[in-house]
DNA sequence: TATTGTTATACTCTATAACTATA
DNA sequence: TATAGTTATAGAGTATAACAATA
């Protein structure tokens, strides 16, 4: 028989655990805010990448978003069916598909940005402006120390045969369906 | 053609996005630290609940951990096969299985606690003690404001037909396989 | 009839491999 | 032969429903 029964530190006082809780909560909140926009989190991440540099190949997009190229096919399919992007042939390399934002896709970007604003407000609205900034700074420092890419969500590390981090870009994607 | 092309705020300056990144990173870090312990995150959450009050029924455990009772069957199966818990008949209600920690299961708890220590150190080791405490406090306040249960991970909200939050207890579980 | 635990089935995601068309 | 994109297949995880034993 083991003695133990020592009292453990409550999980609310475990920053890494609270971080996990809040990360999940953040995802869910953003998911809901994105519903009226009409895209998923991952889809918005794609559009955001394209906003920075239109016309990337699916391969390049796969690397940035950290999804496998097989998954990227479906992602582009969805967005193309919704009229947010279109595939164009690259005359230089007719194997590659250049993915371009449509006007409709571009018009969606500010809506996603507004959803992000709302998400931040919803999560941190109870904090004072000073506390909010302090928290943002600390989180950014921790993310830097963990070597998390500035805008790439670690939820899709299975980049498969894609080259490692070719473009230091931004993306948002995740699984965590819960 | 739409004008836009306005510059968006980088995601690194979006606390809710960085929170999501770090939450995922925290999960992955803890997963790795738990490998030598020999249990998964969710399994550790179960054992931790039992540490507080041994002999709960699977139904009760389902409610606390926020997993469906069908899933709980498999969870208990795993832990019982590994020798960390055992099912006992409740003489008062012979339908219910009381789940009890074994000595081996109880011996595992301090190891999980050490893994949590290591996880916090690994994530926040670069911060000063003061900054670390500030961050912990701010995160706890945000979690309170979001009405997240003190020790229950929101990753399993599909409690099914289980009653809503019967015991204000602690648990850890998640999906986010990435 | 309702509840506890269990089992079975379907559905979603993902991982792996194989295929095509170009290079 | 290697690569970009696509398709197909299998696996893990979950949700839903149905079932047996007991209340």
mmCIF file of C-alpha atoms (C1' of nucleotides) in Angstrom:
data_model
loop_
_atom_site.group_PDB
_atom_site.id
_atom_site.type_symbol
_atom_site.label_atom_id
_atom_site.label_comp_id
_atom_site.label_asym_id
_atom_site.label_seq_id
_atom_site.Cartn_x
_atom_site.Cartn_y
_atom_site.Cartn_z
ATOM 1 C CA UNK A 1 0.000 0.000 0.000
ATOM 2 C CA UNK A 2 1.305 3.392 -0.987
ATOM 3 C CA UNK A 3 1.124 6.366 1.316
ATOM 4 C CA UNK A 4 0.987 9.433 -0.978
ATOM 5 C CA UNK A 5 -2.387 11.231 -0.919
ATOM 6 C CA UNK A 6 -0.327 14.405 -0.931
ATOM 7 C CA UNK A 7 -2.301 17.429 -2.087
ATOM 8 C CA UNK A 8 -1.498 18.460 -5.642
ATOM 9 C CA UNK A 9 -1.417 21.961 -6.989
ATOM 10 C CA UNK A 10 -4.812 22.788 -8.514
ATOM 11 C CA UNK A 11 -4.762 22.824 -12.283
ATOM 12 C CA UNK A 12 -6.041 26.386 -12.335
ATOM 13 C CA UNK A 13 -2.637 27.277 -10.954
ATOM 14 C CA UNK A 14 -0.882 25.391 -13.726
ATOM 15 C CA UNK A 15 -0.222 27.920 -16.468
ATOM 16 C CA UNK A 16 0.438 25.263 -19.091
ATOM 17 C CA UNK A 17 -2.879 23.618 -18.356
ATOM 18 C CA UNK A 18 -4.813 26.893 -18.338
ATOM 19 C CA UNK A 19 -3.063 27.728 -21.595
ATOM 20 C CA UNK A 20 -4.393 24.513 -23.085
ATOM 21 C CA UNK A 21 -7.890 25.242 -21.836
ATOM 22 C CA UNK A 22 -7.832 28.782 -23.162
ATOM 23 C CA UNK A 23 -6.348 27.744 -26.479
ATOM 24 C CA UNK A 24 -9.220 25.403 -26.984
ATOM 25 C CA UNK A 25 -11.688 28.021 -25.850
ATOM 26 C CA UNK A 26 -10.150 30.542 -28.226
ATOM 27 C CA UNK A 27 -10.521 28.154 -31.135
ATOM 28 C CA UNK A 28 -14.140 27.496 -30.350
ATOM 29 C CA UNK A 29 -14.910 31.177 -29.935
ATOM 30 C CA UNK A 30 -13.262 32.026 -33.228
ATOM 31 C CA UNK A 31 -15.053 29.150 -34.934
ATOM 32 C CA UNK A 32 -18.387 30.584 -33.863
ATOM 33 C CA UNK A 33 -17.483 34.105 -34.907
ATOM 34 C CA UNK A 34 -16.446 32.749 -38.288
ATOM 35 C CA UNK A 35 -19.759 31.006 -38.974
ATOM 36 C CA UNK A 36 -21.526 34.112 -40.322
ATOM 37 C CA UNK A 37 -18.443 34.845 -42.416
ATOM 38 C CA UNK A 38 -18.925 31.504 -44.126
ATOM 39 C CA UNK A 39 -15.483 29.944 -43.829
ATOM 40 C CA UNK A 40 -13.728 27.657 -41.402
ATOM 41 C CA UNK A 41 -10.680 28.586 -39.400
ATOM 42 C CA UNK A 42 -8.378 26.749 -41.710
ATOM 43 C CA UNK A 43 -9.998 28.215 -44.791
ATOM 44 C CA UNK A 44 -9.561 31.694 -43.382
ATOM 45 C CA UNK A 45 -5.896 30.904 -42.785
ATOM 46 C CA UNK A 46 -5.554 30.036 -46.443
ATOM 47 C CA UNK A 47 -7.215 33.219 -47.637
ATOM 48 C CA UNK A 48 -5.013 35.219 -45.324
ATOM 49 C CA UNK A 49 -1.905 33.682 -46.777
ATOM 50 C CA UNK A 50 -3.110 34.470 -50.267
ATOM 51 C CA UNK A 51 -3.777 38.029 -49.190
ATOM 52 C CA UNK A 52 -0.053 38.411 -48.595
ATOM 53 C CA UNK A 53 1.014 36.906 -51.885
ATOM 54 C CA UNK A 54 -1.529 35.857 -54.445
ATOM 55 C CA UNK A 55 -0.957 33.024 -56.863
ATOM 56 C CA UNK A 56 1.006 30.556 -54.800
ATOM 57 C CA UNK A 57 1.039 26.926 -55.807
ATOM 58 C CA UNK A 58 -0.777 24.358 -53.734
ATOM 59 C CA UNK A 59 2.575 22.921 -52.777
ATOM 60 C CA UNK A 60 3.714 26.239 -51.367
ATOM 61 C CA UNK A 61 0.436 26.693 -49.552
ATOM 62 C CA UNK A 62 0.773 23.231 -48.047
ATOM 63 C CA UNK A 63 4.159 24.104 -46.625
ATOM 64 C CA UNK A 64 3.016 27.373 -45.127
ATOM 65 C CA UNK A 65 -0.168 26.022 -43.587
ATOM 66 C CA UNK A 66 1.557 22.805 -42.566
ATOM 67 C CA UNK A 67 -1.053 20.582 -44.106
ATOM 68 C CA UNK A 68 -0.297 17.690 -46.403
ATOM 69 C CA UNK A 69 -0.638 18.410 -50.100
ATOM 70 C CA UNK A 70 -3.342 15.746 -50.314
ATOM 71 C CA UNK A 71 -5.398 17.702 -47.796
ATOM 72 C CA UNK A 72 -4.678 20.924 -49.646
ATOM 73 C CA UNK A 73 -6.509 19.569 -52.684
ATOM 74 C CA UNK A 74 -9.739 19.361 -50.718
ATOM 75 C CA UNK A 75 -9.166 22.741 -49.101
ATOM 76 C CA UNK A 76 -8.760 24.439 -52.456
ATOM 77 C CA UNK A 77 -11.730 22.472 -53.799
ATOM 78 C CA UNK A 78 -13.935 23.849 -51.038
ATOM 79 C CA UNK A 79 -12.783 27.420 -51.454
ATOM 80 C CA UNK A 80 -13.068 27.226 -55.217
ATOM 81 C CA UNK A 81 -16.582 25.816 -55.000
ATOM 82 C CA UNK A 82 -17.497 28.707 -52.709
ATOM 83 C CA UNK A 83 -16.035 31.140 -55.204
ATOM 84 C CA UNK A 84 -13.323 32.523 -52.933
ATOM 85 C CA UNK A 85 -10.337 31.309 -54.943
ATOM 86 C CA UNK A 86 -9.632 30.033 -58.413
ATOM 87 C CA UNK A 87 -6.990 27.738 -59.870
ATOM 88 C CA UNK A 88 -4.984 28.989 -62.799
ATOM 89 C CA UNK A 89 -2.475 27.193 -64.931
ATOM 90 C CA UNK A 90 1.107 28.271 -64.609
ATOM 91 C CA UNK A 91 2.425 28.664 -68.177
ATOM 92 C CA UNK A 92 5.985 28.087 -66.981
ATOM 93 C CA UNK A 93 5.174 24.791 -65.242
ATOM 94 C CA UNK A 94 1.911 23.303 -66.386
ATOM 95 C CA UNK A 95 1.922 20.803 -63.535
ATOM 96 C CA UNK A 96 1.484 23.495 -60.910
ATOM 97 C CA UNK A 97 -1.772 25.214 -60.054
ATOM 98 C CA UNK A 98 -1.506 28.846 -59.027
ATOM 99 C CA UNK A 99 -4.221 29.624 -56.499
ATOM 100 C CA UNK A 100 -5.620 33.126 -56.786
ATOM 101 C CA UNK A 101 -8.024 35.063 -54.622
ATOM 102 C CA UNK A 102 -11.224 36.102 -56.333
ATOM 103 C CA UNK A 103 -12.800 39.466 -55.616
ATOM 104 C CA UNK A 104 -15.286 37.669 -53.453
ATOM 105 C CA UNK A 105 -12.486 35.997 -51.550
ATOM 106 C CA UNK A 106 -10.672 39.269 -51.078
ATOM 107 C CA UNK A 107 -13.814 40.944 -49.819
ATOM 108 C CA UNK A 108 -13.976 38.309 -47.125
ATOM 109 C CA UNK A 109 -10.667 39.241 -45.530
ATOM 110 C CA UNK A 110 -11.843 42.296 -43.581
ATOM 111 C CA UNK A 111 -14.700 40.213 -42.218
ATOM 112 C CA UNK A 112 -12.228 37.694 -40.854
ATOM 113 C CA UNK A 113 -10.192 40.521 -39.415
ATOM 114 C CA UNK A 114 -13.293 41.824 -37.664
ATOM 115 C CA UNK A 115 -13.953 38.332 -36.318
ATOM 116 C CA UNK A 116 -10.439 38.309 -34.888
ATOM 117 C CA UNK A 117 -11.095 41.672 -33.255
ATOM 118 C CA UNK A 118 -14.298 40.333 -31.755
ATOM 119 C CA UNK A 119 -12.529 37.194 -30.578
ATOM 120 C CA UNK A 120 -9.871 39.182 -28.756
ATOM 121 C CA UNK A 121 -12.533 41.393 -27.219
ATOM 122 C CA UNK A 122 -14.618 38.444 -26.155
ATOM 123 C CA UNK A 123 -11.685 36.701 -24.512
ATOM 124 C CA UNK A 124 -9.905 39.649 -22.929
ATOM 125 C CA UNK A 125 -12.674 42.212 -22.603
ATOM 126 C CA UNK A 126 -12.701 41.951 -18.832
ATOM 127 C CA UNK A 127 -9.051 42.904 -18.569
ATOM 128 C CA UNK A 128 -7.905 46.501 -18.347
ATOM 129 C CA UNK A 129 -6.144 47.919 -21.371
ATOM 130 C CA UNK A 130 -2.850 47.747 -19.493
ATOM 131 C CA UNK A 131 -3.344 44.137 -18.400
ATOM 132 C CA UNK A 132 -4.411 43.209 -21.874
ATOM 133 C CA UNK A 133 -1.230 44.592 -23.329
ATOM 134 C CA UNK A 134 0.874 42.936 -20.648
ATOM 135 C CA UNK A 135 -0.732 39.588 -21.391
ATOM 136 C CA UNK A 136 -0.254 40.020 -25.119
ATOM 137 C CA UNK A 137 3.404 40.817 -24.664
ATOM 138 C CA UNK A 138 4.036 37.897 -22.337
ATOM 139 C CA UNK A 139 2.268 35.467 -24.657
ATOM 140 C CA UNK A 140 4.268 36.727 -27.619
ATOM 141 C CA UNK A 141 7.495 36.276 -25.675
ATOM 142 C CA UNK A 142 6.576 32.738 -24.684
ATOM 143 C CA UNK A 143 5.649 31.946 -28.282
ATOM 144 C CA UNK A 144 8.980 33.332 -29.434
ATOM 145 C CA UNK A 145 10.873 31.269 -26.878
ATOM 146 C CA UNK A 146 9.014 28.158 -28.020
ATOM 147 C CA UNK A 147 10.130 28.904 -31.571
ATOM 148 C CA UNK A 148 6.592 28.964 -32.834
ATOM 149 C CA UNK A 149 6.480 30.458 -36.283
ATOM 150 C CA UNK A 150 4.967 33.944 -36.100
ATOM 151 C CA UNK A 151 1.710 33.126 -37.808
ATOM 152 C CA UNK A 152 1.721 29.379 -38.330
ATOM 153 C CA UNK A 153 -0.417 27.244 -36.136
ATOM 154 C CA UNK A 154 1.367 24.120 -34.893
ATOM 155 C CA UNK A 155 -1.785 22.073 -35.377
ATOM 156 C CA UNK A 156 -0.625 20.733 -38.693
ATOM 157 C CA UNK A 157 2.932 19.597 -38.247
ATOM 158 C CA UNK A 158 2.448 16.603 -40.537
ATOM 159 C CA UNK A 159 3.664 18.496 -43.587
ATOM 160 C CA UNK A 160 4.587 15.157 -45.109
ATOM 161 C CA UNK A 161 7.071 15.458 -47.904
ATOM 162 C CA UNK A 162 6.802 19.229 -47.994
ATOM 163 C CA UNK A 163 10.014 21.182 -47.466
ATOM 164 C CA UNK A 164 10.499 22.715 -44.000
ATOM 165 C CA UNK A 165 9.060 26.187 -43.595
ATOM 166 C CA UNK A 166 9.890 27.801 -46.915
ATOM 167 C CA UNK A 167 8.086 31.072 -46.306
ATOM 168 C CA UNK A 168 7.911 32.874 -42.983
ATOM 169 C CA UNK A 169 4.291 33.680 -43.458
ATOM 170 C CA UNK A 170 1.078 33.633 -41.574
ATOM 171 C CA UNK A 171 -1.590 31.022 -41.404
ATOM 172 C CA UNK A 172 -4.191 29.762 -39.086
ATOM 173 C CA UNK A 173 -5.367 26.247 -38.895
ATOM 174 C CA UNK A 174 -6.033 23.579 -36.417
ATOM 175 C CA UNK A 175 -7.818 20.393 -35.640
ATOM 176 C CA UNK A 176 -9.024 20.288 -32.077
ATOM 177 C CA UNK A 177 -12.545 19.408 -32.940
ATOM 178 C CA UNK A 178 -13.103 18.432 -29.342
ATOM 179 C CA UNK B 1 -12.287 44.619 -58.618
ATOM 180 C CA UNK B 2 -12.061 45.309 -54.910
ATOM 181 C CA UNK B 3 -9.570 47.752 -53.506
ATOM 182 C CA UNK B 4 -8.713 46.521 -49.991
ATOM 183 C CA UNK B 5 -5.123 45.174 -49.704
ATOM 184 C CA UNK B 6 -5.044 46.980 -46.384
ATOM 185 C CA UNK B 7 -2.335 45.640 -44.093
ATOM 186 C CA UNK B 8 -3.653 43.377 -41.360
ATOM 187 C CA UNK B 9 -2.338 43.117 -37.851
ATOM 188 C CA UNK B 10 0.200 40.254 -37.682
ATOM 189 C CA UNK B 11 -1.166 37.181 -35.948
ATOM 190 C CA UNK B 12 1.661 37.266 -33.445
ATOM 191 C CA UNK B 13 -0.008 40.390 -32.136
ATOM 192 C CA UNK B 14 -3.338 38.619 -31.832
ATOM 193 C CA UNK B 15 -3.496 37.268 -28.278
ATOM 194 C CA UNK B 16 -6.333 34.868 -29.057
ATOM 195 C CA UNK B 17 -4.351 33.367 -31.925
ATOM 196 C CA UNK B 18 -1.139 33.106 -29.921
ATOM 197 C CA UNK B 19 -3.204 31.525 -27.159
ATOM 198 C CA UNK B 20 -4.382 28.896 -29.601
ATOM 199 C CA UNK B 21 -0.845 28.249 -30.798
ATOM 200 C CA UNK B 22 0.499 27.976 -27.280
ATOM 201 C CA UNK B 23 -2.358 25.802 -26.104
ATOM 202 C CA UNK B 24 -1.544 23.358 -28.829
ATOM 203 C CA UNK B 25 2.144 23.577 -28.046
ATOM 204 C CA UNK B 26 1.437 22.993 -24.373
ATOM 205 C CA UNK B 27 -0.556 19.863 -25.166
ATOM 206 C CA UNK B 28 2.188 18.479 -27.332
ATOM 207 C CA UNK B 29 4.852 19.233 -24.751
ATOM 208 C CA UNK B 30 2.864 17.573 -22.011
ATOM 209 C CA UNK B 31 2.135 14.584 -24.233
ATOM 210 C CA UNK B 32 5.853 14.035 -24.716
ATOM 211 C CA UNK B 33 6.611 14.434 -21.036
ATOM 212 C CA UNK B 34 3.912 11.883 -20.273
ATOM 213 C CA UNK B 35 5.323 9.203 -22.573
ATOM 214 C CA UNK B 36 7.844 7.848 -20.045
ATOM 215 C CA UNK B 37 5.088 7.912 -17.418
ATOM 216 C CA UNK B 38 3.111 5.516 -19.547
ATOM 217 C CA UNK B 39 -0.274 7.216 -19.743
ATOM 218 C CA UNK B 40 -1.961 9.612 -22.104
ATOM 219 C CA UNK B 41 -3.138 13.063 -21.162
ATOM 220 C CA UNK B 42 -6.706 11.971 -20.822
ATOM 221 C CA UNK B 43 -5.781 8.915 -18.802
ATOM 222 C CA UNK B 44 -3.782 11.072 -16.423
ATOM 223 C CA UNK B 45 -6.815 13.313 -16.040
ATOM 224 C CA UNK B 46 -8.842 10.306 -14.976
ATOM 225 C CA UNK B 47 -6.300 9.137 -12.431
ATOM 226 C CA UNK B 48 -6.117 12.643 -11.047
ATOM 227 C CA UNK B 49 -9.846 12.746 -10.535
ATOM 228 C CA UNK B 50 -9.730 9.422 -8.747
ATOM 229 C CA UNK B 51 -6.947 10.740 -6.553
ATOM 230 C CA UNK B 52 -9.390 13.258 -5.178
ATOM 231 C CA UNK B 53 -12.185 10.817 -4.558
ATOM 232 C CA UNK B 54 -11.682 7.139 -5.166
ATOM 233 C CA UNK B 55 -14.481 4.829 -6.192
ATOM 234 C CA UNK B 56 -16.571 7.029 -8.446
ATOM 235 C CA UNK B 57 -18.861 5.393 -10.966
ATOM 236 C CA UNK B 58 -18.100 5.564 -14.656
ATOM 237 C CA UNK B 59 -21.113 7.802 -15.058
ATOM 238 C CA UNK B 60 -19.718 10.298 -12.564
ATOM 239 C CA UNK B 61 -16.309 10.156 -14.180
ATOM 240 C CA UNK B 62 -17.892 10.809 -17.569
ATOM 241 C CA UNK B 63 -19.528 13.949 -16.277
ATOM 242 C CA UNK B 64 -16.392 15.297 -14.687
ATOM 243 C CA UNK B 65 -14.107 14.597 -17.626
ATOM 244 C CA UNK B 66 -16.791 15.645 -20.095
ATOM 245 C CA UNK B 67 -16.500 12.517 -22.158
ATOM 246 C CA UNK B 68 -19.421 10.376 -23.219
ATOM 247 C CA UNK B 69 -20.090 7.325 -21.086
ATOM 248 C CA UNK B 70 -19.499 5.120 -24.130
ATOM 249 C CA UNK B 71 -16.010 6.527 -24.402
ATOM 250 C CA UNK B 72 -15.480 6.102 -20.680
ATOM 251 C CA UNK B 73 -15.853 2.353 -21.086
ATOM 252 C CA UNK B 74 -12.793 2.214 -23.293
ATOM 253 C CA UNK B 75 -10.873 4.580 -21.057
ATOM 254 C CA UNK B 76 -11.454 2.409 -18.000
ATOM 255 C CA UNK B 77 -10.670 -0.683 -20.063
ATOM 256 C CA UNK B 78 -7.270 0.732 -20.966
ATOM 257 C CA UNK B 79 -6.412 1.792 -17.445
ATOM 258 C CA UNK B 80 -7.610 -1.497 -16.000
ATOM 259 C CA UNK B 81 -5.567 -3.485 -18.518
ATOM 260 C CA UNK B 82 -2.529 -1.429 -17.506
ATOM 261 C CA UNK B 83 -3.245 -2.158 -13.860
ATOM 262 C CA UNK B 84 -3.801 1.428 -12.784
ATOM 263 C CA UNK B 85 -7.463 1.083 -11.809
ATOM 264 C CA UNK B 86 -9.906 -1.698 -11.032
ATOM 265 C CA UNK B 87 -13.675 -1.986 -11.322
ATOM 266 C CA UNK B 88 -15.590 -3.035 -8.251
ATOM 267 C CA UNK B 89 -19.241 -3.883 -7.867
ATOM 268 C CA UNK B 90 -21.313 -1.459 -5.870
ATOM 269 C CA UNK B 91 -23.384 -3.573 -3.456
ATOM 270 C CA UNK B 92 -25.972 -0.804 -3.183
ATOM 271 C CA UNK B 93 -26.489 -0.530 -6.951
ATOM 272 C CA UNK B 94 -25.232 -3.524 -8.810
ATOM 273 C CA UNK B 95 -25.558 -1.753 -12.151
ATOM 274 C CA UNK B 96 -22.824 0.733 -11.322
ATOM 275 C CA UNK B 97 -19.098 0.045 -11.446
ATOM 276 C CA UNK B 98 -17.038 1.842 -8.843
ATOM 277 C CA UNK B 99 -13.625 2.654 -10.314
ATOM 278 C CA UNK B 100 -10.786 2.459 -7.817
ATOM 279 C CA UNK B 101 -7.135 3.394 -8.063
ATOM 280 C CA UNK B 102 -4.715 0.544 -7.574
ATOM 281 C CA UNK B 103 -1.471 1.049 -5.701
ATOM 282 C CA UNK B 104 0.251 1.110 -9.028
ATOM 283 C CA UNK B 105 -2.120 3.785 -10.262
ATOM 284 C CA UNK B 106 -1.629 5.839 -7.144
ATOM 285 C CA UNK B 107 2.132 5.590 -7.460
ATOM 286 C CA UNK B 108 1.824 7.141 -10.876
ATOM 287 C CA UNK B 109 0.315 10.400 -9.670
ATOM 288 C CA UNK B 110 3.523 12.067 -8.436
ATOM 289 C CA UNK B 111 5.109 11.239 -11.781
ATOM 290 C CA UNK B 112 2.348 13.092 -13.579
ATOM 291 C CA UNK B 113 2.763 15.977 -11.190
ATOM 292 C CA UNK B 114 6.467 16.080 -12.001
ATOM 293 C CA UNK B 115 5.607 16.068 -15.708
ATOM 294 C CA UNK B 116 3.384 19.085 -15.114
ATOM 295 C CA UNK B 117 6.237 20.833 -13.318
ATOM 296 C CA UNK B 118 8.526 20.093 -16.216
ATOM 297 C CA UNK B 119 5.918 21.286 -18.703
ATOM 298 C CA UNK B 120 5.561 24.620 -16.949
ATOM 299 C CA UNK B 121 9.326 24.975 -16.743
ATOM 300 C CA UNK B 122 9.759 24.101 -20.378
ATOM 301 C CA UNK B 123 7.158 26.613 -21.503
ATOM 302 C CA UNK B 124 7.880 29.501 -19.163
ATOM 303 C CA UNK B 125 11.476 28.888 -18.187
ATOM 304 C CA UNK B 126 12.665 31.914 -20.091
ATOM 305 C CA UNK B 127 10.443 34.270 -18.137
ATOM 306 C CA UNK B 128 11.521 35.835 -14.874
ATOM 307 C CA UNK B 129 9.803 34.591 -11.745
ATOM 308 C CA UNK B 130 7.830 37.817 -11.559
ATOM 309 C CA UNK B 131 6.720 37.670 -15.201
ATOM 310 C CA UNK B 132 5.835 34.044 -14.808
ATOM 311 C CA UNK B 133 3.586 34.815 -11.884
ATOM 312 C CA UNK B 134 2.022 37.752 -13.700
ATOM 313 C CA UNK B 135 1.256 35.573 -16.681
ATOM 314 C CA UNK B 136 -0.190 32.841 -14.507
ATOM 315 C CA UNK B 137 -2.459 35.317 -12.752
ATOM 316 C CA UNK B 138 -3.648 36.910 -15.974
ATOM 317 C CA UNK B 139 -4.369 33.541 -17.556
ATOM 318 C CA UNK B 140 -6.300 32.415 -14.497
ATOM 319 C CA UNK B 141 -8.357 35.611 -14.602
ATOM 320 C CA UNK B 142 -9.152 35.155 -18.272
ATOM 321 C CA UNK B 143 -10.111 31.542 -17.638
ATOM 322 C CA UNK B 144 -12.385 32.637 -14.797
ATOM 323 C CA UNK B 145 -14.021 35.267 -16.982
ATOM 324 C CA UNK B 146 -14.609 32.669 -19.674
ATOM 325 C CA UNK B 147 -16.331 30.477 -17.079
ATOM 326 C CA UNK B 148 -13.979 27.612 -17.709
ATOM 327 C CA UNK B 149 -14.317 25.043 -14.952
ATOM 328 C CA UNK B 150 -11.233 25.193 -12.725
ATOM 329 C CA UNK B 151 -9.746 21.886 -13.755
ATOM 330 C CA UNK B 152 -11.890 20.615 -16.606
ATOM 331 C CA UNK B 153 -10.599 20.830 -20.107
ATOM 332 C CA UNK B 154 -13.180 22.110 -22.594
ATOM 333 C CA UNK B 155 -12.004 19.600 -25.161
ATOM 334 C CA UNK B 156 -14.791 17.209 -24.337
ATOM 335 C CA UNK B 157 -17.959 19.202 -24.171
ATOM 336 C CA UNK B 158 -19.983 16.421 -25.750
ATOM 337 C CA UNK B 159 -21.014 15.009 -22.382
ATOM 338 C CA UNK B 160 -24.029 13.514 -24.121
ATOM 339 C CA UNK B 161 -26.797 12.598 -21.749
ATOM 340 C CA UNK B 162 -24.654 13.176 -18.690
ATOM 341 C CA UNK B 163 -25.908 15.764 -16.210
ATOM 342 C CA UNK B 164 -24.247 19.199 -16.343
ATOM 343 C CA UNK B 165 -21.152 19.501 -14.190
ATOM 344 C CA UNK B 166 -22.148 17.581 -11.076
ATOM 345 C CA UNK B 167 -18.821 17.823 -9.312
ATOM 346 C CA UNK B 168 -16.597 20.865 -9.362
ATOM 347 C CA UNK B 169 -13.510 18.777 -9.808
ATOM 348 C CA UNK B 170 -10.395 18.641 -11.855
ATOM 349 C CA UNK B 171 -9.630 16.762 -14.992
ATOM 350 C CA UNK B 172 -7.487 16.979 -17.995
ATOM 351 C CA UNK B 173 -8.353 15.764 -21.381
ATOM 352 C CA UNK B 174 -8.354 16.845 -24.923
ATOM 353 C CA UNK B 175 -8.377 15.853 -28.529
ATOM 354 C CA UNK B 176 -6.217 18.089 -30.673
ATOM 355 C CA UNK B 177 -4.343 15.320 -32.300
ATOM 356 C CA UNK B 178 -3.063 17.760 -34.859
ATOM 357 C "C1'" DT C 1 -40.064 2.744 -17.182
ATOM 358 C "C1'" DA C 2 -35.405 4.633 -16.221
ATOM 359 C "C1'" DT C 3 -30.498 3.982 -15.576
ATOM 360 C "C1'" DT C 4 -25.515 1.803 -15.824
ATOM 361 C "C1'" DG C 5 -22.566 -0.136 -18.484
ATOM 362 C "C1'" DT C 6 -21.642 -2.226 -22.888
ATOM 363 C "C1'" DT C 7 -21.488 -3.169 -27.817
ATOM 364 C "C1'" DA C 8 -22.297 -2.096 -32.758
ATOM 365 C "C1'" DT C 9 -22.572 1.006 -36.622
ATOM 366 C "C1'" DA C 10 -21.776 5.146 -39.206
ATOM 367 C "C1'" DC C 11 -19.365 9.255 -40.011
ATOM 368 C "C1'" DT C 12 -15.454 12.449 -40.013
ATOM 369 C "C1'" DC C 13 -10.370 13.183 -40.384
ATOM 370 C "C1'" DT C 14 -6.321 11.897 -41.280
ATOM 371 C "C1'" DA C 15 -2.246 9.032 -43.127
ATOM 372 C "C1'" DT C 16 -0.323 6.368 -46.751
ATOM 373 C "C1'" DA C 17 0.103 4.939 -51.025
ATOM 374 C "C1'" DA C 18 -0.693 4.926 -55.802
ATOM 375 C "C1'" DC C 19 -1.895 7.177 -60.067
ATOM 376 C "C1'" DT C 20 -1.647 11.236 -64.104
ATOM 377 C "C1'" DA C 21 0.488 14.668 -66.351
ATOM 378 C "C1'" DT C 22 4.018 17.177 -66.803
ATOM 379 C "C1'" DA C 23 9.074 18.248 -66.270
ATOM 380 C "C1'" DT D 1 13.663 10.056 -62.854
ATOM 381 C "C1'" DA D 2 11.441 13.380 -60.219
ATOM 382 C "C1'" DT D 3 7.632 16.599 -59.113
ATOM 383 C "C1'" DA D 4 2.520 18.832 -58.763
ATOM 384 C "C1'" DG D 5 -1.684 17.553 -58.275
ATOM 385 C "C1'" DT D 6 -5.153 14.072 -57.698
ATOM 386 C "C1'" DT D 7 -7.536 9.950 -56.183
ATOM 387 C "C1'" DA D 8 -8.187 5.718 -53.363
ATOM 388 C "C1'" DT D 9 -7.767 3.004 -49.250
ATOM 389 C "C1'" DA D 10 -7.164 2.209 -44.553
ATOM 390 C "C1'" DG D 11 -6.904 3.684 -39.945
ATOM 391 C "C1'" DA D 12 -8.062 6.448 -35.586
ATOM 392 C "C1'" DG D 13 -11.592 8.955 -33.080
ATOM 393 C "C1'" DT D 14 -16.020 10.158 -32.302
ATOM 394 C "C1'" DA D 15 -21.264 10.215 -32.350
ATOM 395 C "C1'" DT D 16 -25.498 7.695 -32.355
ATOM 396 C "C1'" DA D 17 -28.215 4.067 -31.476
ATOM 397 C "C1'" DA D 18 -29.325 -0.202 -29.586
ATOM 398 C "C1'" DC D 19 -28.758 -3.799 -26.083
ATOM 399 C "C1'" DA D 20 -28.483 -6.476 -21.252
ATOM 400 C "C1'" DA D 21 -28.681 -6.151 -16.441
ATOM 401 C "C1'" DT D 22 -30.510 -3.874 -12.705
ATOM 402 C "C1'" DA D 23 -33.259 -0.478 -10.342
#
